[in-house]
Coordinates of C-alpha atoms in Angstrom, one line a residue:
Chain A
X19 CA 298.7 305.6 -48.5
X20 CA 296.7 304.5 -45.5
X21 CA 295.7 300.9 -45.7
X22 CA 292.5 299.6 -44.2
X23 CA 292.0 296.1 -42.8
X24 CA 289.1 294.4 -41.1
X25 CA 289.4 293.8 -37.3
X26 CA 289.8 290.0 -36.7
X27 CA 288.9 290.3 -33.0
X28 CA 285.7 290.2 -31.0
X29 CA 285.7 294.1 -30.9
X30 CA 284.7 293.8 -27.3
X31 CA 285.6 296.6 -25.1
X32 CA 285.6 294.9 -21.8
X33 CA 282.8 296.1 -19.7
X34 CA 284.3 298.1 -16.8
X35 CA 282.8 296.4 -13.8
X36 CA 283.8 297.7 -10.5
X37 CA 285.2 295.2 -8.0
X38 CA 283.3 294.7 -4.8
X39 CA 284.8 296.4 -1.9
X40 CA 287.3 294.4 0.0
X41 CA 285.9 292.8 3.2
X42 CA 286.9 294.9 6.2
X43 CA 287.0 291.8 8.4
X44 CA 286.6 288.1 8.1
X45 CA 284.8 287.8 11.5
X46 CA 281.2 286.7 11.0
X47 CA 281.5 286.6 7.2
X48 CA 280.6 283.5 5.2
X49 CA 283.5 282.6 2.9
X50 CA 282.9 280.0 0.1
X51 CA 285.7 277.5 -0.8
X52 CA 285.2 276.1 -4.3
X53 CA 286.9 272.8 -4.9
X54 CA 287.5 272.5 -8.7
X55 CA 287.9 268.7 -8.4
X56 CA 291.6 268.5 -9.0
X57 CA 293.5 265.9 -7.1
X58 CA 294.6 267.0 -3.6
X59 CA 292.8 270.4 -3.9
X60 CA 290.8 269.3 -0.9
X61 CA 293.9 269.1 1.3
X62 CA 294.7 272.7 0.5
X63 CA 291.1 273.8 1.1
X64 CA 290.9 271.9 4.4
X65 CA 293.9 273.9 5.7
X66 CA 292.4 277.1 4.4
X67 CA 289.1 276.4 6.1
X68 CA 290.9 275.8 9.4
X69 CA 292.7 279.2 9.1
X70 CA 289.6 281.1 8.1
X71 CA 287.6 279.6 11.1
X72 CA 290.5 280.7 13.4
X73 CA 289.8 284.2 12.3
X74 CA 286.1 284.0 13.0
X75 CA 284.8 283.4 9.5
X76 CA 282.0 281.0 8.6
X77 CA 283.0 278.6 5.8
X78 CA 280.9 276.9 3.1
X79 CA 282.4 274.3 0.9
X80 CA 281.5 273.8 -2.8
X81 CA 282.7 271.5 -5.5
X82 CA 282.3 271.7 -9.3
X83 CA 281.8 268.5 -11.2
X84 CA 285.0 268.6 -13.3
X85 CA 288.0 270.9 -13.4
X86 CA 288.0 270.8 -17.2
X87 CA 284.8 272.9 -17.5
X88 CA 283.6 276.2 -16.0
X89 CA 281.4 275.9 -12.9
X90 CA 277.7 275.4 -13.8
X91 CA 275.7 278.6 -13.6
X92 CA 273.5 277.2 -10.8
X93 CA 276.5 276.6 -8.6
X94 CA 277.9 280.1 -9.3
X95 CA 274.5 281.6 -8.5
X96 CA 274.4 279.7 -5.2
X97 CA 277.8 280.8 -4.1
X98 CA 277.0 284.4 -5.0
X99 CA 273.8 284.3 -2.9
X100 CA 275.3 282.5 0.1
X101 CA 278.7 284.0 0.5
X102 CA 280.4 287.3 1.1
X103 CA 283.5 286.1 -0.7
X104 CA 284.8 283.0 -2.5
X105 CA 288.2 281.3 -2.8
X106 CA 288.6 279.3 -6.0
X107 CA 291.7 277.3 -5.8
X108 CA 293.5 275.8 -8.8
X109 CA 295.9 273.1 -7.8
X110 CA 298.5 271.7 -10.1
Chain B
X17 CA 286.7 304.6 -40.3
X18 CA 283.1 304.1 -41.3
X19 CA 282.2 301.4 -43.9
X20 CA 281.7 302.8 -47.3
X21 CA 278.1 303.9 -48.1
X22 CA 275.8 301.5 -49.8
X23 CA 275.5 302.1 -53.6
X24 CA 272.0 301.5 -54.9
X25 CA 271.5 298.4 -57.0
X26 CA 270.3 299.8 -60.4
X27 CA 266.9 298.5 -61.3
X28 CA 266.0 297.3 -64.8
X29 CA 263.4 298.9 -67.0
X30 CA 260.3 296.7 -67.8
X31 CA 260.3 295.0 -71.1
X32 CA 263.4 293.4 -72.7
X33 CA 266.9 294.2 -71.5
X34 CA 270.1 293.1 -73.3
X35 CA 273.6 293.2 -71.9
X36 CA 276.4 293.1 -74.5
X37 CA 280.0 294.1 -75.3
X38 CA 281.6 295.1 -78.6
X39 CA 284.5 292.8 -77.9
X40 CA 282.3 289.7 -78.1
X41 CA 281.8 288.2 -81.6
X42 CA 278.4 286.7 -80.6
X43 CA 277.2 290.2 -79.6
X44 CA 278.3 291.5 -83.0
X45 CA 276.4 288.6 -84.5
X46 CA 273.2 289.4 -82.7
X47 CA 273.3 293.2 -83.2
X48 CA 270.9 292.9 -86.1
X49 CA 268.5 290.8 -84.0
X50 CA 268.5 293.4 -81.3
X51 CA 267.7 296.1 -83.9
X52 CA 264.9 293.8 -85.0
X53 CA 263.6 293.4 -81.5
X54 CA 263.7 297.1 -80.8
X55 CA 261.3 297.5 -83.7
X56 CA 258.9 294.9 -82.3
X57 CA 259.1 295.3 -78.6
X58 CA 260.4 297.5 -75.8
X59 CA 264.1 296.9 -75.6
X60 CA 266.9 298.6 -73.6
X61 CA 270.5 297.6 -74.3
X62 CA 273.4 298.0 -71.9
X63 CA 277.0 298.0 -73.3
X64 CA 279.8 296.9 -71.1
X65 CA 282.7 298.3 -73.1
X66 CA 281.6 300.7 -75.8
X67 CA 278.5 302.9 -75.3
X68 CA 278.2 303.4 -79.1
X69 CA 277.7 299.7 -79.6
X70 CA 275.4 298.4 -81.0
X71 CA 274.8 301.3 -83.4
X72 CA 271.3 302.6 -83.7
X73 CA 270.0 301.3 -80.4
X74 CA 271.1 304.2 -78.1
X75 CA 272.7 301.8 -75.7
X76 CA 273.0 302.7 -72.0
X77 CA 276.5 302.9 -70.6
X78 CA 277.4 300.1 -68.3
X79 CA 281.2 300.5 -68.5
X80 CA 281.2 300.7 -64.7
X81 CA 279.5 297.3 -64.7
X82 CA 277.0 298.3 -62.0
X83 CA 274.1 296.8 -63.9
X84 CA 276.0 293.7 -65.0
X85 CA 277.3 293.1 -61.5
X86 CA 274.0 293.6 -59.6
X87 CA 272.0 291.5 -62.0
X88 CA 274.6 288.7 -62.0
X89 CA 275.3 288.7 -65.7
X90 CA 278.0 286.1 -66.4
X91 CA 277.8 285.8 -70.1
X92 CA 277.2 288.3 -73.0
X93 CA 274.9 288.6 -74.7
X94 CA 272.3 288.1 -72.0
X95 CA 268.7 288.9 -72.8
X96 CA 266.4 289.5 -69.8
X97 CA 262.7 289.8 -69.6
X98 CA 261.5 292.2 -66.9
X99 CA 257.9 292.7 -65.8
X100 CA 257.0 295.4 -63.3
X101 CA 260.7 295.8 -62.4
X102 CA 261.2 292.1 -61.7
X103 CA 263.1 289.7 -63.8
X104 CA 261.0 286.8 -65.1
X105 CA 263.4 285.0 -67.4
X106 CA 266.7 285.3 -69.2
X107 CA 268.5 283.8 -72.3
X108 CA 272.2 283.4 -72.4
X109 CA 274.4 283.6 -75.6
X110 CA 272.5 283.3 -78.9
X111 CA 270.0 280.5 -79.1
X112 CA 267.1 281.2 -81.4
X113 CA 264.7 278.9 -79.5
X114 CA 265.4 280.5 -76.2
X115 CA 265.2 284.1 -77.5
X116 CA 261.9 283.3 -79.3
X117 CA 260.5 281.7 -76.1
X118 CA 261.6 284.6 -74.0
X119 CA 260.3 287.3 -76.3
X120 CA 257.2 285.6 -77.5
X121 CA 258.3 286.5 -81.1
X122 CA 259.1 284.2 -84.0
X123 CA 261.4 284.4 -87.0
X124 CA 264.2 286.1 -85.1
X125 CA 267.6 286.3 -86.7
X126 CA 266.7 284.8 -90.0
X127 CA 269.9 283.8 -91.7
X128 CA 271.9 283.4 -88.5
X129 CA 273.0 280.0 -87.2
X130 CA 270.6 278.5 -84.6
X131 CA 273.2 278.7 -81.9
X132 CA 276.4 280.5 -80.8
X133 CA 277.8 280.5 -77.3
X134 CA 278.3 283.9 -75.7
X135 CA 281.5 285.4 -74.2
X136 CA 282.4 286.0 -70.6
X137 CA 280.8 289.1 -69.0
X138 CA 283.4 291.7 -68.1
X139 CA 281.9 291.7 -64.6
X140 CA 283.2 288.2 -64.0
X141 CA 286.6 288.8 -65.4
X142 CA 289.0 287.6 -62.7
X143 CA 291.0 290.8 -63.0
X144 CA 287.9 293.0 -62.5
X145 CA 285.5 291.0 -60.3
X146 CA 287.3 291.5 -56.9
X147 CA 287.3 295.3 -57.4
X148 CA 283.6 295.2 -58.2
X149 CA 283.0 293.2 -55.1
X150 CA 284.8 295.8 -53.0
X151 CA 282.9 298.6 -54.8
X152 CA 279.5 297.1 -54.5
X153 CA 279.7 294.7 -51.5
X154 CA 282.2 296.2 -48.9
X155 CA 279.4 298.1 -47.2
X156 CA 278.0 294.7 -46.2
X157 CA 281.0 293.9 -44.1
X158 CA 280.3 294.6 -40.5
X159 CA 283.7 294.4 -39.0
X160 CA 285.4 297.5 -37.6
X161 CA 287.9 299.0 -40.0
X162 CA 291.4 299.4 -38.7
X163 CA 293.8 301.8 -40.4
X164 CA 297.4 300.8 -40.8
X165 CA 299.4 304.0 -41.0
X166 CA 301.5 304.8 -44.1
X167 CA 304.8 304.4 -42.4
X168 CA 303.8 301.4 -40.3
X169 CA 305.1 298.1 -41.6
X170 CA 302.1 295.9 -42.3
X171 CA 303.4 292.6 -41.0
X172 CA 304.7 294.3 -37.8
X173 CA 301.4 296.1 -37.3
X174 CA 299.6 292.8 -36.9
X175 CA 302.2 291.4 -34.5
X176 CA 302.0 294.6 -32.5
X177 CA 298.2 294.3 -32.2
X178 CA 298.5 290.7 -30.9
X179 CA 296.6 289.3 -33.8
X180 CA 299.0 286.5 -34.8
X181 CA 300.1 283.1 -33.6
X182 CA 303.7 284.1 -33.8
X183 CA 303.9 283.7 -37.6
X184 CA 303.2 286.6 -40.1
X185 CA 299.6 286.9 -41.3
X186 CA 298.1 288.0 -44.6
X187 CA 296.4 291.5 -44.3
X188 CA 292.6 291.0 -44.1
X189 CA 291.6 293.7 -46.6
X190 CA 288.1 294.2 -47.8
X191 CA 289.0 292.7 -51.2
X192 CA 290.5 289.6 -49.7
X193 CA 287.7 289.0 -47.2
X194 CA 285.0 289.4 -49.9
X195 CA 286.9 286.9 -52.0
X196 CA 287.1 284.6 -49.0
X197 CA 283.3 284.9 -48.4
X198 CA 282.7 283.7 -52.0
X199 CA 284.0 280.3 -50.7
X200 CA 280.7 279.7 -48.9
X201 CA 277.0 280.1 -49.7
X202 CA 276.4 281.1 -46.1
X203 CA 275.5 284.7 -45.3
X204 CA 278.3 286.8 -43.9
X205 CA 276.3 287.7 -40.9
X206 CA 275.3 284.2 -40.0
X207 CA 276.4 283.2 -36.5
X208 CA 278.6 280.1 -36.7
X209 CA 279.3 279.3 -33.1
X210 CA 279.9 280.9 -29.7
X211 CA 283.7 280.8 -29.1
X212 CA 285.3 280.2 -25.7
X213 CA 286.8 281.3 -23.5
X214 CA 285.1 284.8 -23.9
X215 CA 281.9 283.1 -25.3
X216 CA 281.7 285.5 -28.3
X217 CA 279.2 284.7 -31.0
X218 CA 281.3 284.6 -34.2
X219 CA 279.9 285.4 -37.7
X220 CA 280.9 283.8 -41.0
X221 CA 282.5 287.2 -41.8
X222 CA 284.7 287.1 -38.7
X223 CA 285.8 283.6 -39.5
X224 CA 286.6 284.7 -43.1
X225 CA 288.8 287.5 -41.8
X226 CA 290.8 285.1 -39.7
X227 CA 290.9 282.6 -42.6
X228 CA 292.4 285.3 -44.8
X229 CA 295.0 286.0 -42.2
X230 CA 295.9 282.3 -41.9
X231 CA 296.5 282.1 -45.6
X232 CA 293.4 280.1 -46.6
X233 CA 292.0 280.0 -50.1
X234 CA 288.2 280.7 -50.3
X235 CA 287.5 277.0 -51.1
X236 CA 288.9 276.1 -47.6
X237 CA 286.4 278.3 -45.8
X238 CA 283.6 275.6 -45.5
X239 CA 286.1 273.3 -43.7
X240 CA 287.1 276.0 -41.3
X241 CA 283.4 276.8 -40.5
X242 CA 282.6 273.1 -39.9
X243 CA 285.6 272.7 -37.7
X244 CA 284.6 275.7 -35.7
X245 CA 281.1 274.2 -35.2
X246 CA 282.8 271.0 -34.2
X247 CA 284.9 272.4 -31.4
X248 CA 282.5 275.0 -29.9
X249 CA 280.2 272.7 -28.0
X250 CA 280.1 271.0 -24.6
X251 CA 281.2 267.6 -26.1
X252 CA 284.4 268.8 -27.6
X253 CA 284.9 271.4 -24.9
X254 CA 287.4 273.7 -26.6
X255 CA 287.4 275.8 -23.4
X256 CA 289.0 272.9 -21.5
X257 CA 291.2 271.9 -24.3
X258 CA 292.6 275.4 -24.4
X259 CA 292.9 275.9 -20.6
X260 CA 294.5 272.5 -19.7
X261 CA 298.1 272.2 -18.7
X262 CA 298.4 269.1 -21.0
X263 CA 299.9 269.6 -24.5
X264 CA 296.7 269.1 -26.5
X265 CA 295.0 271.1 -29.2
X266 CA 292.2 270.5 -31.8
X267 CA 293.3 268.1 -34.5
X268 CA 291.3 268.2 -37.7
X269 CA 290.8 265.1 -39.8
X270 CA 289.0 265.7 -43.2
X271 CA 287.0 263.1 -45.1
X272 CA 285.1 263.1 -48.3
X273 CA 285.6 264.4 -51.9
X274 CA 286.5 267.9 -50.7
X275 CA 289.9 266.6 -49.7
X276 CA 290.9 266.2 -53.3
X277 CA 288.9 269.2 -54.5
X278 CA 290.9 271.6 -52.3
X279 CA 294.2 269.7 -52.6
X280 CA 294.7 268.4 -49.1
X281 CA 297.6 266.1 -48.2
X282 CA 296.8 262.6 -46.9
X283 CA 300.1 261.1 -48.1
X284 CA 303.8 261.8 -47.8
X285 CA 304.6 264.0 -44.8
X286 CA 300.9 264.1 -43.9
X287 CA 301.4 265.6 -40.5
X288 CA 304.2 267.9 -41.7
X289 CA 304.8 271.1 -43.6
X290 CA 304.3 272.0 -47.2
X291 CA 300.6 271.7 -48.0
X292 CA 298.7 275.0 -48.0
X293 CA 295.3 273.5 -47.1
X294 CA 296.6 271.4 -44.2
X295 CA 298.7 274.2 -42.9
X296 CA 296.2 277.0 -43.1
X297 CA 292.8 275.4 -42.2
X298 CA 293.9 274.4 -38.7
X299 CA 295.7 277.7 -38.4
X300 CA 292.5 279.7 -39.2
X301 CA 290.6 277.7 -36.6
X302 CA 293.2 278.6 -33.9
X303 CA 293.3 282.2 -35.0
X304 CA 289.5 282.4 -34.4
X305 CA 290.0 280.9 -30.9
X306 CA 292.7 283.4 -30.3
X307 CA 291.3 286.6 -31.8
X308 CA 287.6 286.2 -31.4
X309 CA 287.4 283.8 -28.4
X310 CA 290.3 285.5 -26.6
X311 CA 292.2 282.2 -25.9
X312 CA 295.8 283.1 -25.7
X313 CA 298.8 281.2 -24.3
X314 CA 299.8 282.4 -20.9
X315 CA 296.3 283.7 -20.3
X316 CA 293.5 281.1 -20.5
X317 CA 295.8 278.7 -22.4
X318 CA 297.9 277.2 -19.5
X319 CA 299.7 274.4 -21.4
X320 CA 302.9 273.3 -19.7
X321 CA 304.6 272.4 -22.9
X322 CA 302.0 272.7 -25.7
X323 CA 302.9 271.2 -29.0
X324 CA 303.8 272.5 -32.4
X325 CA 300.5 271.2 -33.8
X326 CA 298.7 274.0 -31.8
X327 CA 299.6 276.3 -34.7
X328 CA 297.8 274.0 -37.2
X329 CA 297.2 270.2 -37.0
X330 CA 294.9 269.4 -39.9
X331 CA 295.2 266.5 -42.4
X332 CA 293.1 264.4 -44.8
X333 CA 292.5 260.7 -44.5
X334 CA 293.8 258.6 -47.4
X335 CA 290.5 257.0 -48.2
X336 CA 291.4 255.8 -51.7
X337 CA 294.3 253.6 -50.4
X338 CA 292.5 252.5 -47.2
X339 CA 291.4 249.0 -46.5
X340 CA 288.8 250.5 -44.2
X341 CA 285.8 252.9 -44.1
X342 CA 286.7 256.5 -43.4
X343 CA 287.0 257.9 -39.9
X344 CA 283.9 260.1 -40.4
X345 CA 281.8 257.0 -41.0
X346 CA 282.6 255.8 -37.5
X347 CA 280.7 258.9 -36.3
X348 CA 277.7 258.3 -38.6
X349 CA 278.6 260.2 -41.8
X350 CA 277.2 258.6 -45.0
X351 CA 279.8 257.4 -47.6
X352 CA 281.0 260.3 -49.8
X353 CA 280.1 262.9 -47.2
X354 CA 282.4 265.9 -46.8
X355 CA 283.1 265.9 -43.1
X356 CA 285.7 267.1 -40.5
X357 CA 286.3 265.2 -37.3
X358 CA 288.0 267.0 -34.4
X359 CA 290.1 265.2 -31.8
X360 CA 291.8 266.9 -28.8
X361 CA 295.3 265.5 -29.1
X362 CA 299.0 266.0 -28.7
X363 CA 301.7 265.6 -31.3
X364 CA 302.1 262.3 -33.2
X365 CA 304.7 259.8 -32.2
X366 CA 306.1 257.1 -34.5
X367 CA 305.4 253.3 -34.1
X368 CA 308.1 251.4 -35.9
X369 CA 307.6 247.8 -37.0
X370 CA 309.5 246.7 -40.1
X371 CA 309.3 242.9 -39.6
X372 CA 305.7 242.0 -38.8
X373 CA 303.9 240.5 -41.8
X374 CA 300.9 239.1 -40.1
X375 CA 298.2 241.1 -38.4
X376 CA 298.4 239.6 -35.0
X377 CA 302.1 240.5 -34.7
X378 CA 301.5 244.0 -35.9
X379 CA 298.5 244.4 -33.6
X380 CA 300.8 243.4 -30.7
X381 CA 303.3 246.1 -31.8
X382 CA 300.5 248.7 -31.7
X383 CA 299.3 247.5 -28.3
X384 CA 302.7 247.7 -26.5
X385 CA 303.2 251.2 -27.9
X386 CA 299.7 252.3 -27.0
X387 CA 300.1 250.9 -23.5
X388 CA 302.8 253.5 -22.9
X389 CA 300.6 256.4 -23.9
X390 CA 300.9 259.3 -21.4
X391 CA 302.0 256.7 -18.8
X392 CA 302.1 252.9 -18.9
X393 CA 300.4 252.8 -15.5
X394 CA 297.5 255.1 -16.3
X395 CA 294.4 253.6 -17.9
X396 CA 290.9 254.7 -19.0
X397 CA 291.9 258.4 -18.6
X398 CA 292.9 259.2 -22.2
X399 CA 291.7 258.5 -25.7
X400 CA 294.0 257.8 -28.6
X401 CA 294.1 258.2 -32.4
X402 CA 296.0 255.5 -34.2
X403 CA 297.2 256.6 -37.7
X404 CA 298.0 253.5 -39.6
X405 CA 300.4 254.0 -42.5
X406 CA 299.8 252.4 -45.9
X407 CA 302.5 249.7 -45.6
X408 CA 301.1 248.6 -42.2
X409 CA 297.6 248.8 -43.5
X410 CA 298.5 246.4 -46.3
X411 CA 299.2 243.7 -43.8
X412 CA 295.7 244.0 -42.4
X413 CA 294.2 244.2 -45.9
X414 CA 295.9 241.1 -47.1
X415 CA 294.7 239.2 -44.0
X416 CA 291.2 240.5 -44.3
X417 CA 291.1 242.3 -41.0
X418 CA 288.4 245.0 -40.8
X419 CA 289.0 248.1 -38.7
X420 CA 286.5 246.8 -36.2
X421 CA 288.5 243.6 -35.8
X422 CA 291.8 245.5 -35.3
X423 CA 290.3 247.7 -32.7
X424 CA 288.6 244.8 -30.9
X425 CA 292.0 242.9 -30.9
X426 CA 293.8 245.9 -29.5
X427 CA 291.2 246.2 -26.7
X428 CA 291.9 242.6 -25.9
X429 CA 295.6 243.1 -25.9
X430 CA 295.3 246.2 -23.7
X431 CA 293.6 244.5 -20.7
X432 CA 296.1 245.2 -18.0
X433 CA 296.4 243.5 -14.6
X434 CA 295.7 246.0 -11.8
X435 CA 298.7 244.8 -9.9
X436 CA 300.9 246.4 -12.6
X437 CA 299.0 249.7 -12.3
X438 CA 298.8 250.4 -8.6
X439 CA 300.8 253.1 -6.9
X440 CA 304.3 251.9 -6.2
X441 CA 304.3 249.1 -8.7
X442 CA 307.5 249.0 -10.7
X443 CA 309.0 251.3 -8.1
X444 CA 306.9 254.2 -9.5
X445 CA 304.6 256.3 -7.3
X446 CA 302.3 257.2 -10.2
X447 CA 299.5 254.8 -10.7
X448 CA 296.1 253.8 -9.5
X449 CA 294.8 253.1 -6.0
X450 CA 295.6 249.8 -4.3
X451 CA 291.9 248.9 -4.5
X452 CA 292.3 248.0 -8.2
X453 CA 295.1 245.5 -7.6
X454 CA 293.0 242.4 -8.2
X455 CA 291.1 243.9 -11.1
X456 CA 291.9 243.8 -14.8
X457 CA 291.5 247.2 -16.5
X458 CA 291.4 248.3 -20.1
X459 CA 293.8 250.9 -21.3
X460 CA 291.0 252.6 -23.3
X461 CA 287.3 253.2 -22.7
X462 CA 285.0 251.7 -25.3
X463 CA 285.3 254.0 -28.3
X464 CA 288.4 255.6 -26.9
X465 CA 290.6 254.2 -29.6
X466 CA 290.1 255.6 -33.1
X467 CA 291.9 254.5 -36.3
X468 CA 292.6 256.6 -39.4
X469 CA 294.6 255.7 -42.5
X470 CA 297.2 258.1 -43.8
X471 CA 300.8 258.7 -44.7
X472 CA 303.3 258.1 -47.5
X473 CA 303.5 254.8 -49.5
X474 CA 306.9 253.9 -48.3
X475 CA 307.8 253.1 -44.6
X476 CA 306.6 250.4 -42.3
X477 CA 305.5 252.9 -39.7
X478 CA 302.3 254.1 -38.1
X479 CA 301.7 256.9 -35.6
X480 CA 299.8 257.3 -32.4
X481 CA 298.4 260.5 -31.0
X482 CA 297.5 260.8 -27.4
X483 CA 294.3 262.5 -26.3
X484 CA 293.3 264.5 -23.3
X485 CA 290.9 263.7 -20.4
X486 CA 288.4 261.6 -22.2
X487 CA 284.6 261.7 -22.3
X488 CA 282.2 263.9 -20.4
X489 CA 284.8 265.1 -17.9
X490 CA 287.0 266.3 -20.8
X491 CA 286.6 266.1 -24.5
X492 CA 284.8 263.8 -26.9
X493 CA 285.8 263.7 -30.6
X494 CA 283.2 265.4 -32.7
X495 CA 282.3 265.0 -36.4
X496 CA 280.5 267.7 -38.4
X497 CA 279.5 267.6 -42.1
X498 CA 281.0 270.3 -44.2
X499 CA 278.4 272.5 -45.9
X500 CA 279.2 274.5 -49.0

């Protein structure tokens, strides 16, 4: 006999969102660097900024208030408006 | 598979309606009264077991109990007065006064005793009621139905679908979920919380499904619901508690009369195995986070080590034996309130002191142990929960120390010279910046040390439970009252 149970999950079929096309070049593009406020993450991002600038990219730096919580919507919105791409670095 | 179609609730004819069963001596007793009523008023009789009973009244057949179930008949005989299809009153069992008041007639049942209690309705017979609930209520359950194939092992099917925490679960059938929902007065479709990390609104029904899987009894469900409300907010921050590399999870501490009513353990082996309520309430909560919120180890859960309490860490405070007010009162709950407090914590570690018989000595023992929490050179970063055992608590009771006095003394004892905390001190790189060298810093922020009373009656031990990043940057303990 077939047994029937109730689905304990969110029943969410993940919305299939297409990724943005990969940037063809870094030159002239604004790249966001998001510091999540973990210790020494800034050192890593400093180096990344230097390397990106060497390749002709513009760099904007952002920082979220605490690494323990998701970035506030306003900050996410600002990054989306201002940048062509963003690097969010998790340091541990 | 689609949910079963909705059966119509049978409506009652206007006038008087009686529900009876032949098996009930009180129904036999009142059969002449019903015949008398039929002669003086409009009466329809429903029989639960024998459509020929009572003789001479052309009873309607309710052996499928549809009428009894939908009109919530719990006792037979039940006499209902219906006007324009709406119930306006009912009498239960045989009580002449009630029957006369309801019918507006006098002199009913001459020669009968004034009063006889009725019998249980077949529709509430524990062997029958769950099947009736499935027959009449399953259509209300909104969750997607999942078929387990005939040759598929049930336990394995749930592992294969990723629905378990690594232990087997109870199959969430319609029958079990409906029984679980009987544990709360809240509607099945009421939204309880929005569960991280996927931020999914979760209904009472979905919580009930996971509570069944965890092994809960229906009377535990209100605790699970309150705990879920307590963790899904910005203060407790279950998203961060889940995602952190630290070994913390939600710890549930239950206060109030519900502890005894549902048989929770606050005594011997309080943090350990063996008590169903303790073991399954915390588990149900974690299953909701996993299955509904999508919080799974190795995905958003990035714990370096985790701790065994992340399967279930739930216990009751021993209020009866405590010299102090309950933990929930520290968060504003009135005395006698059923409440659950959640604390983001790691596993418990033992504090041994078998010699201290005065409170100052014992407080010092607590302080030196608490000093080492997470790292002796780190302060103000983490909260702690101090679980004082009954034999230790006795020392404070005999000396007249309130909980506030103990906590205040611990804060005094945990003022630490900055010179001991700076980076490099003690030959240890970990520590605070050199700038604090001349300061004195407390181990805990104000309110960062909480005290609860629990454990077995023998053993001069207490326990401490380290927290996670404290306060607004991490997690605050949260108390919620438990609603039935």
